[in-house]
Amino acid sequence: MAFVQIIDCKTDRLDDLNRLMDSWAEQTRGRRTAGHAVVATDRSDTKHVVEIVEFASYEEAMKNSHLPETDRIFREMVALCEEPPTFTDLDVVRDTQFNKAAATRLLEEISRGNLGVIDELMTSDYCDHDYGSEGDAVGPAAFKERCSGYVGAFDFTFAAESQIAEGDEVATRWTWHATQKADFMGVPSTGKSVVGRGTTTFRFRDGMICEGWWQWDVMSLMRQLGVLPGG
């Protein structure tokens, strides 16, 4: 279970606090277990500083707390604050990342042949950049047409191997398992099972997908279908 620690303090020495955190991060490289840290100030009271630190689990957080550098940094942090910091320890019981869930759902529904999901999840000005295709597909209808070629030619599934979300973008590394059932790009149906790997990055706007980039090994697919040597 993921674990989050919230540290509240009062200080007008934010720059010194940030330098302290930078020093701790450098000194604990290769040993710290914190995966993500956010430092924020209260809009109604800029001296109210909150630090949110994420860990994979409570046990990992305890490992981090026992580092000698962590103890030293805490003592120096106390010296920067007007009063002792307070700590809130939280076990995460729900972590919904809406953009990541939407990106996964789009891939899964397309693999089921449900192209209607494109209208549901994409903006009217969606722009698709597929480095395995010529030119961009602009608009949901154009993207549907691009997808229909794969849906018509293959029975396939997407398996999301990993996802990274940063700002308004979500990158999904996926594996594509497919069996050819009809002609594809001039290649007669072979009945062969193929595996493709690639990464898709979607950009979101107001919760909708507005742009996408597909990077995958087209040459490998063609080799597996027997079009190119080495399949």
Short mmCIF file of C-alpha atoms in Angstrom, two decimals:
data_model
loop_
_atom_site.label_atom_id
_atom_site.label_comp_id
_atom_site.label_asym_id
_atom_site.label_seq_id
_atom_site.Cartn_x
_atom_site.Cartn_y
_atom_site.Cartn_z
CA MET A 1 0.00 0.00 0.00
CA ALA A 2 1.33 3.45 -0.94
CA PHE A 3 2.18 5.83 1.88
CA VAL A 4 2.20 9.63 2.02
CA GLN A 5 3.72 11.87 4.66
CA ILE A 6 2.58 15.48 5.00
CA ILE A 7 4.89 17.91 6.81
CA ASP A 8 3.45 21.25 7.93
CA CYS A 9 5.64 24.12 9.06
CA LYS A 10 5.76 27.89 9.43
CA THR A 11 8.74 29.67 7.91
CA ASP A 12 9.64 32.72 5.85
CA ARG A 13 12.89 31.07 4.76
CA LEU A 14 11.55 29.04 1.85
CA ASP A 15 14.72 29.42 -0.22
CA ASP A 16 16.80 28.00 2.63
CA LEU A 17 14.29 25.17 3.03
CA ASN A 18 14.54 24.33 -0.67
CA ARG A 19 18.34 24.34 -0.51
CA LEU A 20 18.10 21.99 2.45
CA MET A 21 15.93 19.59 0.45
CA ASP A 22 18.33 19.74 -2.51
CA SER A 23 21.22 18.90 -0.21
CA TRP A 24 19.32 15.95 1.29
CA ALA A 25 18.40 14.61 -2.17
CA GLU A 26 22.03 14.76 -3.29
CA GLN A 27 23.44 13.16 -0.14
CA THR A 28 20.95 10.28 -0.12
CA ARG A 29 21.21 9.39 -3.79
CA GLY A 30 21.07 5.61 -4.19
CA ARG A 31 19.67 5.07 -0.68
CA ARG A 32 16.57 7.22 -0.28
CA THR A 33 13.21 5.55 -0.74
CA ALA A 34 11.06 8.64 -1.33
CA GLY A 35 9.65 8.56 -4.83
CA HIS A 36 8.07 12.01 -5.12
CA ALA A 37 8.12 15.21 -3.07
CA VAL A 38 6.06 18.38 -3.46
CA VAL A 39 6.66 21.61 -1.54
CA ALA A 40 3.82 24.15 -1.57
CA THR A 41 2.89 27.41 0.12
CA ASP A 42 -0.53 28.39 1.39
CA ARG A 43 -2.08 31.15 -0.77
CA SER A 44 -3.67 32.76 2.30
CA ASP A 45 -0.46 32.54 4.37
CA THR A 46 2.81 32.27 2.45
CA LYS A 47 4.68 31.39 5.65
CA HIS A 48 2.60 28.21 5.87
CA VAL A 49 4.65 25.62 3.97
CA VAL A 50 3.50 22.08 3.29
CA GLU A 51 5.70 19.28 2.02
CA ILE A 52 4.10 16.11 0.65
CA VAL A 53 6.38 13.09 0.30
CA GLU A 54 5.29 9.87 -1.39
CA PHE A 55 6.62 6.37 -0.72
CA ALA A 56 5.82 2.94 -2.12
CA SER A 57 4.86 1.76 1.39
CA TYR A 58 5.06 2.62 5.09
CA GLU A 59 8.03 0.25 5.41
CA GLU A 60 9.91 2.14 2.70
CA ALA A 61 9.15 5.41 4.49
CA MET A 62 10.62 4.02 7.70
CA LYS A 63 13.82 3.08 5.85
CA ASN A 64 14.01 6.66 4.67
CA SER A 65 13.44 8.02 8.20
CA HIS A 66 16.33 5.94 9.55
CA LEU A 67 18.89 7.45 7.19
CA PRO A 68 21.35 9.61 9.18
CA GLU A 69 20.97 12.39 6.59
CA THR A 70 17.21 12.46 7.17
CA ASP A 71 17.68 13.00 10.90
CA ARG A 72 20.22 15.78 10.31
CA ILE A 73 18.03 17.51 7.73
CA PHE A 74 15.06 17.37 10.08
CA ARG A 75 17.04 19.11 12.83
CA GLU A 76 18.15 21.81 10.37
CA MET A 77 14.57 22.13 9.13
CA VAL A 78 13.32 22.72 12.69
CA ALA A 79 15.85 25.55 13.00
CA LEU A 80 14.32 27.24 9.93
CA CYS A 81 10.77 27.06 11.27
CA GLU A 82 8.98 29.34 13.70
CA GLU A 83 7.57 26.31 15.53
CA PRO A 84 8.17 22.55 15.36
CA PRO A 85 6.83 20.99 12.13
CA THR A 86 3.86 18.65 12.38
CA PHE A 87 3.63 15.31 10.57
CA THR A 88 0.61 13.49 9.17
CA ASP A 89 1.13 9.88 8.08
CA LEU A 90 -1.35 8.60 5.50
CA ASP A 91 -1.97 5.15 4.04
CA VAL A 92 -3.28 5.68 0.52
CA VAL A 93 -6.61 3.86 0.05
CA ARG A 94 -7.44 5.32 -3.35
CA ASP A 95 -5.25 6.84 -6.04
CA THR A 96 -7.24 7.76 -9.16
CA GLN A 97 -5.21 9.25 -11.98
CA PHE A 98 -7.90 10.19 -14.46
CA ASN A 99 -5.71 10.86 -17.48
CA LYS A 100 -3.83 7.57 -17.10
CA ALA A 101 -7.11 5.70 -16.75
CA ALA A 102 -8.48 7.38 -19.90
CA ALA A 103 -5.37 6.51 -21.91
CA THR A 104 -5.61 2.87 -20.84
CA ARG A 105 -9.31 2.71 -21.56
CA LEU A 106 -8.85 4.09 -25.07
CA LEU A 107 -6.32 1.40 -25.97
CA GLU A 108 -8.44 -1.38 -24.45
CA GLU A 109 -11.67 -0.29 -26.16
CA ILE A 110 -10.02 0.08 -29.56
CA SER A 111 -8.69 -3.46 -29.24
CA ARG A 112 -12.30 -4.60 -28.65
CA GLY A 113 -13.37 -2.84 -31.84
CA ASN A 114 -15.27 -0.14 -29.95
CA LEU A 115 -14.25 2.91 -31.97
CA GLY A 116 -17.10 4.92 -30.45
CA VAL A 117 -14.83 5.50 -27.47
CA ILE A 118 -12.84 7.88 -29.69
CA ASP A 119 -15.74 10.37 -29.76
CA GLU A 120 -16.12 10.00 -26.00
CA LEU A 121 -12.50 10.59 -25.01
CA MET A 122 -11.04 12.81 -27.76
CA THR A 123 -11.48 16.48 -28.57
CA SER A 124 -12.99 17.58 -31.87
CA ASP A 125 -9.58 18.94 -32.96
CA TYR A 126 -7.59 15.86 -31.94
CA CYS A 127 -4.33 15.51 -33.91
CA ASP A 128 -2.69 12.10 -34.26
CA HIS A 129 0.98 11.65 -35.14
CA ASP A 130 1.76 8.05 -36.05
CA TYR A 131 5.34 7.58 -37.19
CA GLY A 132 4.28 4.35 -38.89
CA SER A 133 1.83 6.22 -41.14
CA GLU A 134 2.11 8.99 -43.68
CA GLY A 135 0.89 12.34 -42.41
CA ASP A 136 -1.23 13.21 -39.39
CA ALA A 137 -4.82 12.24 -38.75
CA VAL A 138 -6.74 15.34 -37.69
CA GLY A 139 -10.07 14.98 -35.95
CA PRO A 140 -11.80 11.96 -34.40
CA ALA A 141 -13.21 10.78 -37.74
CA ALA A 142 -9.75 10.64 -39.32
CA PHE A 143 -8.36 8.78 -36.32
CA LYS A 144 -11.26 6.31 -36.46
CA GLU A 145 -10.45 5.63 -40.10
CA ARG A 146 -6.82 5.01 -39.19
CA CYS A 147 -7.83 2.62 -36.39
CA SER A 148 -10.41 0.82 -38.54
CA GLY A 149 -7.62 -0.46 -40.79
CA TYR A 150 -6.08 -2.30 -37.83
CA VAL A 151 -9.40 -3.42 -36.37
CA GLY A 152 -10.48 -4.82 -39.74
CA ALA A 153 -7.20 -6.62 -40.42
CA PHE A 154 -6.32 -8.01 -36.98
CA ASP A 155 -7.76 -9.51 -33.85
CA PHE A 156 -5.61 -7.86 -31.23
CA THR A 157 -5.14 -6.74 -27.66
CA PHE A 158 -3.08 -4.02 -26.05
CA ALA A 159 -1.24 -4.79 -22.81
CA ALA A 160 -0.12 -1.65 -20.99
CA GLU A 161 3.33 -2.45 -19.59
CA SER A 162 3.93 0.87 -17.83
CA GLN A 163 2.65 4.43 -17.72
CA ILE A 164 4.20 7.76 -16.84
CA ALA A 165 2.10 10.89 -16.31
CA GLU A 166 3.73 14.32 -16.35
CA GLY A 167 1.66 17.50 -16.45
CA ASP A 168 -0.99 17.10 -19.14
CA GLU A 169 0.71 14.17 -20.90
CA VAL A 170 0.53 10.41 -20.35
CA ALA A 171 3.04 8.01 -21.94
CA THR A 172 2.04 4.35 -22.15
CA ARG A 173 4.51 1.62 -23.07
CA TRP A 174 2.52 -1.23 -24.55
CA THR A 175 2.72 -4.66 -26.13
CA TRP A 176 0.37 -5.48 -29.00
CA HIS A 177 -0.60 -9.12 -29.58
CA ALA A 178 -2.43 -9.69 -32.87
CA THR A 179 -3.51 -12.28 -35.40
CA GLN A 180 -3.98 -11.19 -38.99
CA LYS A 181 -7.44 -11.98 -40.35
CA ALA A 182 -7.68 -9.78 -43.45
CA ASP A 183 -5.56 -7.79 -45.91
CA PHE A 184 -3.44 -5.06 -44.32
CA MET A 185 -1.56 -2.33 -46.22
CA GLY A 186 -1.60 -4.51 -49.31
CA VAL A 187 -0.43 -7.59 -47.42
CA PRO A 188 -2.82 -10.54 -48.01
CA SER A 189 -4.17 -12.24 -44.92
CA THR A 190 -1.59 -14.62 -43.49
CA GLY A 191 -3.33 -15.85 -40.34
CA LYS A 192 -0.05 -15.23 -38.54
CA SER A 193 0.19 -14.15 -34.93
CA VAL A 194 2.44 -11.17 -34.39
CA VAL A 195 3.74 -9.10 -31.49
CA GLY A 196 4.35 -5.37 -31.61
CA ARG A 197 5.86 -3.05 -29.04
CA GLY A 198 5.72 0.68 -28.80
CA THR A 199 4.90 3.80 -26.81
CA THR A 200 1.97 6.16 -27.15
CA THR A 201 1.97 9.61 -25.59
CA PHE A 202 -1.35 11.41 -25.24
CA ARG A 203 -1.76 15.07 -24.37
CA PHE A 204 -4.89 16.04 -22.47
CA ARG A 205 -6.91 19.23 -22.39
CA ASP A 206 -9.76 19.63 -19.90
CA GLY A 207 -9.79 15.86 -19.34
CA MET A 208 -9.99 15.01 -23.05
CA ILE A 209 -7.24 13.66 -25.33
CA CYS A 210 -6.28 16.38 -27.80
CA GLU A 211 -3.03 15.05 -29.32
CA GLY A 212 -1.23 11.74 -29.65
CA TRP A 213 2.17 10.42 -30.70
CA TRP A 214 2.67 6.73 -31.62
CA GLN A 215 6.16 5.27 -31.83
CA TRP A 216 6.41 1.60 -32.70
CA ASP A 217 8.46 -0.83 -34.78
CA VAL A 218 6.67 -1.05 -38.13
CA MET A 219 9.56 -2.96 -39.70
CA SER A 220 9.26 -5.71 -37.09
CA LEU A 221 5.57 -6.11 -37.92
CA MET A 222 6.32 -6.43 -41.62
CA ARG A 223 9.04 -8.99 -40.95
CA GLN A 224 6.67 -11.08 -38.84
CA LEU A 225 4.08 -10.95 -41.63
CA GLY A 226 6.70 -12.19 -44.07
CA VAL A 227 6.81 -9.00 -46.16
CA LEU A 228 10.42 -8.27 -45.23
CA PRO A 229 13.22 -10.81 -44.70
CA GLY A 230 13.99 -11.97 -41.20
CA GLY A 231 10.44 -12.81 -40.11
#
